[in-house]
Short mmCIF file of C-alpha atoms in Angstrom, two decimals:
data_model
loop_
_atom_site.label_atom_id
_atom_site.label_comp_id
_atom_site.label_asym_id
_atom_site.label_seq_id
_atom_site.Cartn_x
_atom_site.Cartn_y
_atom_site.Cartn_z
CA UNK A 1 34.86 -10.65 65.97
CA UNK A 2 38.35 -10.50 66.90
CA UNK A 3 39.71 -7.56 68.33
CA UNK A 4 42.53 -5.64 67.52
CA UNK A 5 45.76 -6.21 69.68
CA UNK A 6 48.12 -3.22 69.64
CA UNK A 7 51.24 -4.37 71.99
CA UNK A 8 51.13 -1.55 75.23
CA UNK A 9 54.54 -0.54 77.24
CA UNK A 10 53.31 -2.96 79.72
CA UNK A 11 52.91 -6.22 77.29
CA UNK A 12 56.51 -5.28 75.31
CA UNK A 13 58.35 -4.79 78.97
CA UNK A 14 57.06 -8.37 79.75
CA UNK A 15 57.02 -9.95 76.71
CA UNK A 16 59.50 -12.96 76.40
CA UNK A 17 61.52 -12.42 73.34
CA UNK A 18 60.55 -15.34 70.48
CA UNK A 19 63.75 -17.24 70.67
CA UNK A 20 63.41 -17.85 74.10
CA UNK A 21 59.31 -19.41 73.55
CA UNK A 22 61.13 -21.79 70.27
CA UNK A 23 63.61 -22.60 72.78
CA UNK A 24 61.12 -23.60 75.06
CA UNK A 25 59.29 -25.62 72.48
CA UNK A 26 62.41 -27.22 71.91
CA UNK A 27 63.73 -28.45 75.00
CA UNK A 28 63.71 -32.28 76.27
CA UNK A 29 60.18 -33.39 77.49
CA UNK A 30 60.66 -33.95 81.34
CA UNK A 31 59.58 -37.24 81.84
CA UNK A 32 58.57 -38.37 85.40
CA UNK A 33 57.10 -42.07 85.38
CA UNK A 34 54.18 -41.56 87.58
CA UNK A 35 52.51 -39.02 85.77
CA UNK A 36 50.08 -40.52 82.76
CA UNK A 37 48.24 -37.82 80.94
CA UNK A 38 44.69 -38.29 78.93
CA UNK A 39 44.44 -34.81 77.43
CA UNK A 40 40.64 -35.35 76.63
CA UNK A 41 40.34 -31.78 76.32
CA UNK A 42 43.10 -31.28 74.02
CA UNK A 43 41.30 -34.09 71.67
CA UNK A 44 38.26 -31.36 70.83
CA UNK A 45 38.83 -29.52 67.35
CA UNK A 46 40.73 -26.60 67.47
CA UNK A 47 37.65 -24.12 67.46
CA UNK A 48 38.21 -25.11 71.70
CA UNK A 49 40.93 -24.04 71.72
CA UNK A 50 44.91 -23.17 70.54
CA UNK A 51 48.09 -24.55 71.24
CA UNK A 52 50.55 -22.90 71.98
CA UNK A 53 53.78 -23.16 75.23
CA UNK A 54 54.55 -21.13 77.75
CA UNK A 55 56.64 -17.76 78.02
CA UNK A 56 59.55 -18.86 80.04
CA UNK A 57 59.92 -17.71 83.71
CA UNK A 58 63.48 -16.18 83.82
CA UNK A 59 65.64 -17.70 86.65
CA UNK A 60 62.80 -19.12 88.60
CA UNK A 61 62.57 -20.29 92.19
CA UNK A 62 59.76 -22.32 94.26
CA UNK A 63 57.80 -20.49 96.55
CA UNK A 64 55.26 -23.34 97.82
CA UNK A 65 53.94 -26.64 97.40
CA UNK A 66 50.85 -27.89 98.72
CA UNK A 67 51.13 -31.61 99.78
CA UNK A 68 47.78 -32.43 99.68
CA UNK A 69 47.38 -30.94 96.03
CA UNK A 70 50.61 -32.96 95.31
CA UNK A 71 49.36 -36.36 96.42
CA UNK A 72 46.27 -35.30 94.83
CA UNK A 73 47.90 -35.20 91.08
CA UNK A 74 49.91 -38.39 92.06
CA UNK A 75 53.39 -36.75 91.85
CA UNK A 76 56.49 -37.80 93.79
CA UNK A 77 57.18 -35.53 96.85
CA UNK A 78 61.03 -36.43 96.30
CA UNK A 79 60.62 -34.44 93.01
CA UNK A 80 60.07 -31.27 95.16
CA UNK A 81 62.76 -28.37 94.42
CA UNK A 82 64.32 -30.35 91.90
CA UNK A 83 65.41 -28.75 89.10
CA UNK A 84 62.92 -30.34 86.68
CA UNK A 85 60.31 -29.76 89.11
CA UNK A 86 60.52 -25.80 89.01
CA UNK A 87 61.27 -25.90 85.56
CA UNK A 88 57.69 -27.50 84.84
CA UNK A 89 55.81 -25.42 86.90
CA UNK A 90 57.14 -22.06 86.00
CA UNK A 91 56.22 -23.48 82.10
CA UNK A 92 60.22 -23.45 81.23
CA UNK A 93 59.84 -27.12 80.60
CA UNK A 94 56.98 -29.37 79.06
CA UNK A 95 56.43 -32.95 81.09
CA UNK A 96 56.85 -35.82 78.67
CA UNK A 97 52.90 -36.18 77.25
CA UNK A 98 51.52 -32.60 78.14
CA UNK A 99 50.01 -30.80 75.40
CA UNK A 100 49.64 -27.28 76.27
CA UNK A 101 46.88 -25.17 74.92
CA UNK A 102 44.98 -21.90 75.81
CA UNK A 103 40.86 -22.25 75.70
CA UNK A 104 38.77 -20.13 74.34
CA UNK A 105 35.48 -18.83 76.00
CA UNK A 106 33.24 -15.54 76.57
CA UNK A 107 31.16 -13.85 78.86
CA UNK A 108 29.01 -11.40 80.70
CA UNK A 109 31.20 -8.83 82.58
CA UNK A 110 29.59 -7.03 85.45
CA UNK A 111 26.31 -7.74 83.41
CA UNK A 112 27.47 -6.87 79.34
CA UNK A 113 28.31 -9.23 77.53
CA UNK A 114 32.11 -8.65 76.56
CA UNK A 115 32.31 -10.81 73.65
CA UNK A 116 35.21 -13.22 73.00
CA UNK A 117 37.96 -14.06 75.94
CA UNK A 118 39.57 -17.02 77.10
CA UNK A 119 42.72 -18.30 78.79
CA UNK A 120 44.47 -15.11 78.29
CA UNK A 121 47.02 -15.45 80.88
CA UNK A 122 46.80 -19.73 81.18
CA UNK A 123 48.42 -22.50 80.11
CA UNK A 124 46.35 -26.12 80.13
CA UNK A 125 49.28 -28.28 80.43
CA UNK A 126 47.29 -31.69 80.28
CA UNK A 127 44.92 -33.79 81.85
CA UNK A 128 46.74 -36.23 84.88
CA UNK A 129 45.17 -40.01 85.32
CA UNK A 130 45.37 -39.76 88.95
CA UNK A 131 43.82 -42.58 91.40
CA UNK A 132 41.80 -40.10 92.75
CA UNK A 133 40.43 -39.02 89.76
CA UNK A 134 41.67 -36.66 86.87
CA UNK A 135 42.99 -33.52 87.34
CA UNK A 136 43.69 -31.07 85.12
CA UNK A 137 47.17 -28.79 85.41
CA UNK A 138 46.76 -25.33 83.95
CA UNK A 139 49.57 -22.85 84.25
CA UNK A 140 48.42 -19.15 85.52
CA UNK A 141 50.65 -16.40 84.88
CA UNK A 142 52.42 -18.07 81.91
CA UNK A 143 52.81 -15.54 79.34
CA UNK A 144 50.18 -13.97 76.76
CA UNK A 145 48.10 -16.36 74.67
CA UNK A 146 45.71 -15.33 71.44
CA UNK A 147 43.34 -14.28 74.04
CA UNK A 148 45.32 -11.84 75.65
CA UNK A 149 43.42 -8.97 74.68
CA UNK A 150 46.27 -7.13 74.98
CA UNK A 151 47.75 -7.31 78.23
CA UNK A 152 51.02 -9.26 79.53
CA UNK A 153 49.71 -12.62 80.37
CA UNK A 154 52.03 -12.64 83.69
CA UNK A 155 50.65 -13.31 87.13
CA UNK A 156 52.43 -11.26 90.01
CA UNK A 157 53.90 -13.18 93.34
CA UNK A 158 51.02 -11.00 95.25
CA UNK A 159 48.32 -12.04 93.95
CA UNK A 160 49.48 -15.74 93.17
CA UNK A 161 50.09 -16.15 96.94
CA UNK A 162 46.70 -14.85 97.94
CA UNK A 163 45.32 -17.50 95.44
CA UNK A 164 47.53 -20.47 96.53
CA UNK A 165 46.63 -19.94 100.09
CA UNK A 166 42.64 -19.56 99.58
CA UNK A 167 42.40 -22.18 96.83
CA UNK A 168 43.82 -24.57 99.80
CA UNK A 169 42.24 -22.95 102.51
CA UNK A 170 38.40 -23.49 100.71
CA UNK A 171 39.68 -27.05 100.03
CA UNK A 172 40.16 -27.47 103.95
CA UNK A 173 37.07 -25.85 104.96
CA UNK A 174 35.03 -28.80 102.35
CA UNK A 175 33.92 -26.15 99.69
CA UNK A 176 34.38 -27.64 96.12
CA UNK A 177 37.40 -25.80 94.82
CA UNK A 178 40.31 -26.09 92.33
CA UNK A 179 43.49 -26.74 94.04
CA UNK A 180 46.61 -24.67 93.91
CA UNK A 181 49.96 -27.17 93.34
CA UNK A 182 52.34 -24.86 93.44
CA UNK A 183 53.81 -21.30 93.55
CA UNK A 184 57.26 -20.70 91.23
CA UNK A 185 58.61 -16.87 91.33
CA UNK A 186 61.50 -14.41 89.53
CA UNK A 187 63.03 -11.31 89.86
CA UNK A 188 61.05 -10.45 86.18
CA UNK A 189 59.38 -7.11 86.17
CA UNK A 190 55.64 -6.78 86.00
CA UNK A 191 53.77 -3.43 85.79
CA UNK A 192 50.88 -3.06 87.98
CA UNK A 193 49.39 -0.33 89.73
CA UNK A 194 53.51 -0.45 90.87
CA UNK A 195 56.31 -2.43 89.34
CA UNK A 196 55.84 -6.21 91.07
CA UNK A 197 57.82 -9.54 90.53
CA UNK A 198 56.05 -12.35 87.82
CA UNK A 199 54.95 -15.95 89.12
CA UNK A 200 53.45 -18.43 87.84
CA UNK A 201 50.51 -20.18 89.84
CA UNK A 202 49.72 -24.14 89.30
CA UNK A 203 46.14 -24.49 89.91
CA UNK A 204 44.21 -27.99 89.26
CA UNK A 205 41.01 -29.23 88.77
CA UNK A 206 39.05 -32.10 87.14
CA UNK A 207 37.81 -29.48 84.24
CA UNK A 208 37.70 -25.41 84.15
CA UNK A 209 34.79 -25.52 82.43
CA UNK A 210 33.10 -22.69 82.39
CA UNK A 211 29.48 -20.47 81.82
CA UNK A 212 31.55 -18.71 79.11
CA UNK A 213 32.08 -21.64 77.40
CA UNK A 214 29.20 -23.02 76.37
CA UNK A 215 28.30 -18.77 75.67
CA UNK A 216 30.78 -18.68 73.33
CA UNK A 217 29.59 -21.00 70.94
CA UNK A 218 25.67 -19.82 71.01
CA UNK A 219 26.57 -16.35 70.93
CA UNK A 220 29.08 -17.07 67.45
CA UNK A 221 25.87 -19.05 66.52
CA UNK A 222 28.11 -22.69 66.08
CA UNK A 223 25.57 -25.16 67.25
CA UNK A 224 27.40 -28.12 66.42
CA UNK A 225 30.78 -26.88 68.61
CA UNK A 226 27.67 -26.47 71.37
CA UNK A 227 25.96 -29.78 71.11
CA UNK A 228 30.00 -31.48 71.54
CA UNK A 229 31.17 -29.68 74.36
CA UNK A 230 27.67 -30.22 75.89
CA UNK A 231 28.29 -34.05 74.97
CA UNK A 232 31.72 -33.66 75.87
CA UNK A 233 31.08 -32.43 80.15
CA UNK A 234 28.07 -35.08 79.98
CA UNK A 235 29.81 -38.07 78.69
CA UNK A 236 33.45 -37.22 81.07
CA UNK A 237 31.42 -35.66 84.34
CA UNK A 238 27.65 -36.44 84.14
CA UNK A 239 27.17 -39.89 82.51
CA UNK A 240 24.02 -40.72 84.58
CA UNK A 241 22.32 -37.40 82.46
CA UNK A 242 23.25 -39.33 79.38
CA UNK A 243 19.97 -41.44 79.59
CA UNK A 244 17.42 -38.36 80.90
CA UNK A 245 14.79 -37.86 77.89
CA UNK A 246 16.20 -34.10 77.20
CA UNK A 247 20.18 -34.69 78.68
CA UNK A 248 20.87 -30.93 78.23
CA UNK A 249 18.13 -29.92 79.86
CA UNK A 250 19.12 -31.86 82.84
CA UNK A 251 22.78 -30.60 82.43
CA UNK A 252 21.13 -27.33 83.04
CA UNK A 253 19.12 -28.31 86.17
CA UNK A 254 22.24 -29.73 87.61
CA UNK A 255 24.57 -26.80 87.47
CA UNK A 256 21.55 -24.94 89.24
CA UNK A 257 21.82 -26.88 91.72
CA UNK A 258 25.30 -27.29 92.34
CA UNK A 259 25.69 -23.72 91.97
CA UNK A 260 23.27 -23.01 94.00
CA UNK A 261 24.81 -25.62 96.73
CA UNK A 262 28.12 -23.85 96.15
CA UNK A 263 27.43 -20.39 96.91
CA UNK A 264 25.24 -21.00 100.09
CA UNK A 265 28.51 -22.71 101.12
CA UNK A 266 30.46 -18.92 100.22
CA UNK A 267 27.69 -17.06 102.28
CA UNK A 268 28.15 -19.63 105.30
CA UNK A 269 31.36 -18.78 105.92
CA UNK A 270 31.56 -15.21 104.26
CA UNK A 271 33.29 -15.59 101.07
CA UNK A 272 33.12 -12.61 98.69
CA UNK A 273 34.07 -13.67 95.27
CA UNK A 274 34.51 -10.29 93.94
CA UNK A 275 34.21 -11.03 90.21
CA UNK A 276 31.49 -13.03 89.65
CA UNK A 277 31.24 -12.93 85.72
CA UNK A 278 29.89 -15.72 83.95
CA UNK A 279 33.40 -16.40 82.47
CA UNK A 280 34.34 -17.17 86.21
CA UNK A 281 31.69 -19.69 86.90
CA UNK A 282 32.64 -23.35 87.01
CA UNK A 283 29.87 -25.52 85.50
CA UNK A 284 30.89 -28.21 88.09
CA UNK A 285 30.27 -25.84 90.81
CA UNK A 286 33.74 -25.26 91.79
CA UNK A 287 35.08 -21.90 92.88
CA UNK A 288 36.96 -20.95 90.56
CA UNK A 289 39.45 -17.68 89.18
CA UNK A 290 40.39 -16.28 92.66
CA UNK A 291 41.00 -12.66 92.09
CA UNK A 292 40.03 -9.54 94.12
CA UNK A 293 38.20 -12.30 96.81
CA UNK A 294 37.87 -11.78 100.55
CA UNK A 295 36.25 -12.81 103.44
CA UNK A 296 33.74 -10.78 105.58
CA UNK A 297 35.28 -9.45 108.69
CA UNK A 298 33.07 -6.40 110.40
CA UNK A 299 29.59 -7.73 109.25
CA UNK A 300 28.18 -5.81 106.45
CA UNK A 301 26.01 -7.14 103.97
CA UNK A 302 26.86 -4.44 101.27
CA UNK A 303 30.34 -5.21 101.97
CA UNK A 304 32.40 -5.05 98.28
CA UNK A 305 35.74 -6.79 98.09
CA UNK A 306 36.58 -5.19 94.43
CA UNK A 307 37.82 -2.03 94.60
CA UNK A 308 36.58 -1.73 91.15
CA UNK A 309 33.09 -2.54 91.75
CA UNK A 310 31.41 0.41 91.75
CA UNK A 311 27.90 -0.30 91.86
CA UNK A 312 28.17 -3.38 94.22
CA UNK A 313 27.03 -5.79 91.83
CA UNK A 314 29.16 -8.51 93.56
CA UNK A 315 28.58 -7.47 97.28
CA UNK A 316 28.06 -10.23 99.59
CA UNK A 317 24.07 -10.00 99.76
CA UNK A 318 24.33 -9.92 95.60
CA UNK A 319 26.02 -13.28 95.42
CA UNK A 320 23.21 -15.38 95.40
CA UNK A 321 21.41 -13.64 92.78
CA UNK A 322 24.20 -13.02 90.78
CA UNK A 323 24.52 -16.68 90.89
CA UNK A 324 21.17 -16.89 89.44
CA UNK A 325 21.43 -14.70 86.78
CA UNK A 326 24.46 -16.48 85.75
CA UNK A 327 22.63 -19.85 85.13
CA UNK A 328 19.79 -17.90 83.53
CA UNK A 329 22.74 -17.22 80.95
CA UNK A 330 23.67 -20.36 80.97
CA UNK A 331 20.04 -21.58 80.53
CA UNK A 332 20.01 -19.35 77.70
CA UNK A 333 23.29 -20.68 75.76
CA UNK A 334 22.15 -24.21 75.97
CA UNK A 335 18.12 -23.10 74.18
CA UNK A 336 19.19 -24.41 70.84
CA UNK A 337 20.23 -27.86 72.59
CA UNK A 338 16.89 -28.14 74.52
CA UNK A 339 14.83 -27.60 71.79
CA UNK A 340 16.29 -29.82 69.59
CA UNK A 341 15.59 -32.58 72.47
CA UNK A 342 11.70 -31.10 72.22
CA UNK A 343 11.54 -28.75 75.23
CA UNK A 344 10.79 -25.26 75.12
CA UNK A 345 11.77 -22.41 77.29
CA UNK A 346 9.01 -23.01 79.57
CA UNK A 347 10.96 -26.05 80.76
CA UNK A 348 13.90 -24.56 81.04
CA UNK A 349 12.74 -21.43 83.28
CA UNK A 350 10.94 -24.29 85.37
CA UNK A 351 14.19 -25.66 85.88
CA UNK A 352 16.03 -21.98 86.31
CA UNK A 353 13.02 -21.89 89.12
CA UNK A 354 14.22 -23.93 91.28
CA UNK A 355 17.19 -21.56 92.37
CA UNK A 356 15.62 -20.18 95.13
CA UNK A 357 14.22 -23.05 97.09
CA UNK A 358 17.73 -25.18 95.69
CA UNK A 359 19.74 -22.45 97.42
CA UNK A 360 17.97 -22.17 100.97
CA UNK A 361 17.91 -25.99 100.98
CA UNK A 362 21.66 -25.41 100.91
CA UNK A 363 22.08 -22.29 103.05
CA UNK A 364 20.07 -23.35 106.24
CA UNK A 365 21.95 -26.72 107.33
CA UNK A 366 25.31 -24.79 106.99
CA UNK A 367 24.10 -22.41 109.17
CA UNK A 368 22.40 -24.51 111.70
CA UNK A 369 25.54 -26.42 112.10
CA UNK A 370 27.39 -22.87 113.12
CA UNK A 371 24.58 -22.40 115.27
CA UNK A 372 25.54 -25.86 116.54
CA UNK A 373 21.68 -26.84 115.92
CA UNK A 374 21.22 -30.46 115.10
CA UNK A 375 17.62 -30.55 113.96
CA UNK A 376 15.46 -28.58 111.97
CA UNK A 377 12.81 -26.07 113.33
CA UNK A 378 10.33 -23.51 112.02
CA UNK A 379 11.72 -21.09 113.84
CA UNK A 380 15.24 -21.11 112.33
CA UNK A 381 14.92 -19.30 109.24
CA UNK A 382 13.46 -15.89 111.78
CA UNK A 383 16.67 -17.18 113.83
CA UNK A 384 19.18 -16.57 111.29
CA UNK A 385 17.70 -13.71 110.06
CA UNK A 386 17.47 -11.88 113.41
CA UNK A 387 20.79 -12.99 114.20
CA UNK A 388 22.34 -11.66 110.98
CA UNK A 389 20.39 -8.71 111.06
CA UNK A 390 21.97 -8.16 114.65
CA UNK A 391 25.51 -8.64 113.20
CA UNK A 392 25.01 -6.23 110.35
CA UNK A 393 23.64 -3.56 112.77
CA UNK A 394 26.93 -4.28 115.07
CA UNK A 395 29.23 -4.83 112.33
CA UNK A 396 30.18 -7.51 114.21
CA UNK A 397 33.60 -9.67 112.84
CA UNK A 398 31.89 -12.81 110.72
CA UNK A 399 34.41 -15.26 111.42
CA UNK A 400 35.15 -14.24 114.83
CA UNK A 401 31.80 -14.34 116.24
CA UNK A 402 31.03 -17.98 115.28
CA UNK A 403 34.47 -19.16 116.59
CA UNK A 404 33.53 -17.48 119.95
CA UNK A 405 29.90 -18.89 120.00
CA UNK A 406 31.68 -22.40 120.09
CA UNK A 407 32.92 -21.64 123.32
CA UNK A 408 29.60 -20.51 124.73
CA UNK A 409 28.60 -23.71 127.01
CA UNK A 410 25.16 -24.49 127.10
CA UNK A 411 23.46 -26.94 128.79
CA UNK A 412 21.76 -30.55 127.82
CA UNK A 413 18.65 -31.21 126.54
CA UNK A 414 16.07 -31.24 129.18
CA UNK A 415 14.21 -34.33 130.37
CA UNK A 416 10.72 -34.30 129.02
CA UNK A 417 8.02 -32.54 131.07
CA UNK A 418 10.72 -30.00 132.71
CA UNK A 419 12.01 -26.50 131.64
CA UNK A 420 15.61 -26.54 129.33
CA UNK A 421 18.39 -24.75 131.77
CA UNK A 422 21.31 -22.69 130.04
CA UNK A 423 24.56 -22.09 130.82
CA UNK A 424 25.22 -18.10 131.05
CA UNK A 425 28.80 -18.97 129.69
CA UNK A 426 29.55 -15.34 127.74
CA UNK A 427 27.48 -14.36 124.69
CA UNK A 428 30.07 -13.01 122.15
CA UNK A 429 27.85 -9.25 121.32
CA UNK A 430 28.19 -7.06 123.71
CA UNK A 431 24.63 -6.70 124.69
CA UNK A 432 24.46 -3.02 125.64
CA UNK A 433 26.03 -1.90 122.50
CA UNK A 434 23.96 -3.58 119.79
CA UNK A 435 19.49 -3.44 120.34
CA UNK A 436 18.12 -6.66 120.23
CA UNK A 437 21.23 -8.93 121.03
CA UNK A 438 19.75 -10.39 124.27
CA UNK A 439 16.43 -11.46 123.24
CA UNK A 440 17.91 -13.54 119.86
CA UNK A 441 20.53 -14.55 123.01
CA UNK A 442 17.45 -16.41 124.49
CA UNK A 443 16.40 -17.48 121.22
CA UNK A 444 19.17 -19.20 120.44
CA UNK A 445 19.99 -20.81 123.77
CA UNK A 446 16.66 -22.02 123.94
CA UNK A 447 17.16 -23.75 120.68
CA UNK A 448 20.58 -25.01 121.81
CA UNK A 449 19.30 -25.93 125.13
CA UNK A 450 16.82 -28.60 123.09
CA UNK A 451 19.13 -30.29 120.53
CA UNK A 452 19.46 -33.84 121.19
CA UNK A 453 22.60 -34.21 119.25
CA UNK A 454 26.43 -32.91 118.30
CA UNK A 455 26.04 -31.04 114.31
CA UNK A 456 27.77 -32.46 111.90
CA UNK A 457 31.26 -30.93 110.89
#
């Protein structure tokens, strides 16, 4: 049901006044010949979503560009800190066929389900036909939508930075991702925890998708909305599911595993999401809605990155089950699809199965190659173990330890019939301080010691 919006101090201080929105919705299209849009998105009824532009940014200024994310959406570098080009991104200015909207989803919030949401503080400009493949441009901190619940619908330059420089940073490191285009600031006042300055983020991707949104329309029991968006992400994403006997049942099974693909690749290089609710889970297995994130740095794996997780439902060792129960409520929102293909729930908890053996399948490469160990063994999984167990004990820094164990020289594989020699190059724990460090030491030189070959990046 919908809720009840009475306008806060915080929402009227920030609140564009209406003549400058139907200005807005007025002005000249921007029209930049390179850019062809395909809003397929846009083209679902309206119970997807509503249309609506952007809040204008007051006298606004670009902060960053990523050139990769530029070249990416196929626009011309010579348009950077033009004019037109920070009037677009800070949502002052529509580009010639854009047709803005906010979506509408749901969700489970730290495990309850929270009923309606949605882009409340988003703007889906459009879809881009890029060479490289679509991308879609959404707008964050753009000014309150019908799913505002309330609040301002402004980003802050803080947190917009922090977003901009992770979203790229993932994308470097290979971790699927949306991209952040751009960062466009003002002076305009946003209350926080503190008065802070608005910005507006430009974040891309080739859908943002989400758990929630396929939740929304089982949970308001509209089957048919359901079945298209289901038809919708199979037909534009999946088209090789199109042919599978149940389709959604196989939609299912692969967001499991891509999911489960994605978040071993968080754990390998100690990503902590922080808000992992199912209305922040891409269904492409993308990170997605970078908020109160962080990375590990003192090893700990209780370690909580949300100040306003309590209970530690999102800690680092919760991620992969989190993850899990997340598709289980995805699993759940597509029933009514799956049984009218003929499965039954059996089926798709067989498929929800799978998590566990999908993840490690995932997991264990990723950290063999920071081990720098080339081949499989039996031994490995004890390896890891032992060896994270010894950096939890230590609290020894994540990121730091692996960058040091680079440098540690070992030496080639041994000849057949003789005895593997190491190099004592400097172990990275200090092996008085921490029980246990020198014999997984000798574990994992010996292991080094036998690789025949360089890991792959």
């Amino acid at each position: 049901m919908p809720r009840h919006e009475s306008p806060d101090r915080p929402s009227q201080l920030n609140a564009p006044a209406p003549s400058a929105i139907e200005d807005a919705l007025r002005a000249e299209p921007v029209a930049w010949p390179e850019l062809r849009f395909d809003n397929s998105y846009a083209r679902l009824p309206a119970a997807f979503h509503t249309r609506l532009a952007a809040a204008p940014l007051p006298a606004p200024r670009l902060v960053a560009v990523s050139r990769p994310a530029l070249d990416l959406a196929g626009i011309d570098p010579a348009r950077v800190g033009t004019p037109e080009f920070v009037d677009v991104f800070a949502g002052n200015r529509v580009p010639l066929g854009a047709e803005p909207l906010a979506a509408v989803y749901s969700g489970h919030q730290f495990g309850v389900w929270a009923g309606q949401l949605g882009d409340g503080r988003a703007l889906l400009l459009g879809e881009l036909a890029a060479a490289g493949g679509n991308q879609e441009i959404q707008l964050k901190g753009s000014g309150r939508t019908p799913y505002s619940r309330g609040a301002d619908g402004r980003a802050v330059l803080r947190s917009s930075i922090r977003e901009f420089l992770c979203s790229e940073a993932m994308a470097g490191l290979g971790i699927p991702t949306t991209r952040a285009l751009a960062i466009v600031a003002s002076d305009l006042p946003v209350i926080r925890e503190t008065v802070e300055t608005a910005a507006v983020v430009t974040r891309m991707a080739p859908s943002f998708l989400r758990f929630g949104s396929f939740e929304h329309f089982y949970a308001t029991g509209q089957v048919d909305e359901l079945r298209r968006l289901a038809d919708y992400l199979i037909a534009k994403f999946r088209p090789e599911l199109a042919g599978e006997p149940d389709p959604y049942l196989a939609l299912l099974g692969d967001v499991v595993r891509r999911t489960a693909a994605l978040v071993a690749r968080w754990q390998s290089v100690g990503f902590c999401h922080g808000v992992m609710n199912t209305d922040n889970m891409s269904v492409l297995g993308l990170t997605i809605d970078y908020g109160p994130f962080g990375f590990l740095d003192g090893f700990d794996f209780n370690h909580v990155c949300n100040h306003s997780d309590h209970a530690g439902r999102y800690s680092y060792a919760m991620q992969p089950r989190i993850a899990e129960w997340n598709c289980w409520c995805l699993g759940q929102a597509l029933m009514p699809l799956v049984a009218e293909c003929g499965d039954s729930p059996d089926e798709a908890k067989s498929v929800l199965g799978q998590w566990g053996a999908l993840f490690d399948e995932a997991l264990q490469p990723a950290l063999r190659d920071k081990l720098g160990l080339a081949q499989p063994d039996s031994g490995d999984a004890a390896l890891i173990d032992d060896l994270f167990g010894l950096l939890h004990a230590g609290r020894v820094d994540f990121t730091l330890f692996f960058r040091r164990l680079a440098a540690v020289r070992t030496a080639p594989a041994a000849r057949a019939g003789t005895t593997p020699r190491v190099a004592a190059t400097s172990w990275p724990i200090a092996r008085r301080s921490t029980p246990g460090s020198r014999a997984i030491e000798s574990g994992w030189r010996s292991r080094r010691a036998t690789t025949t070959s360089a890991p792959r990046r």
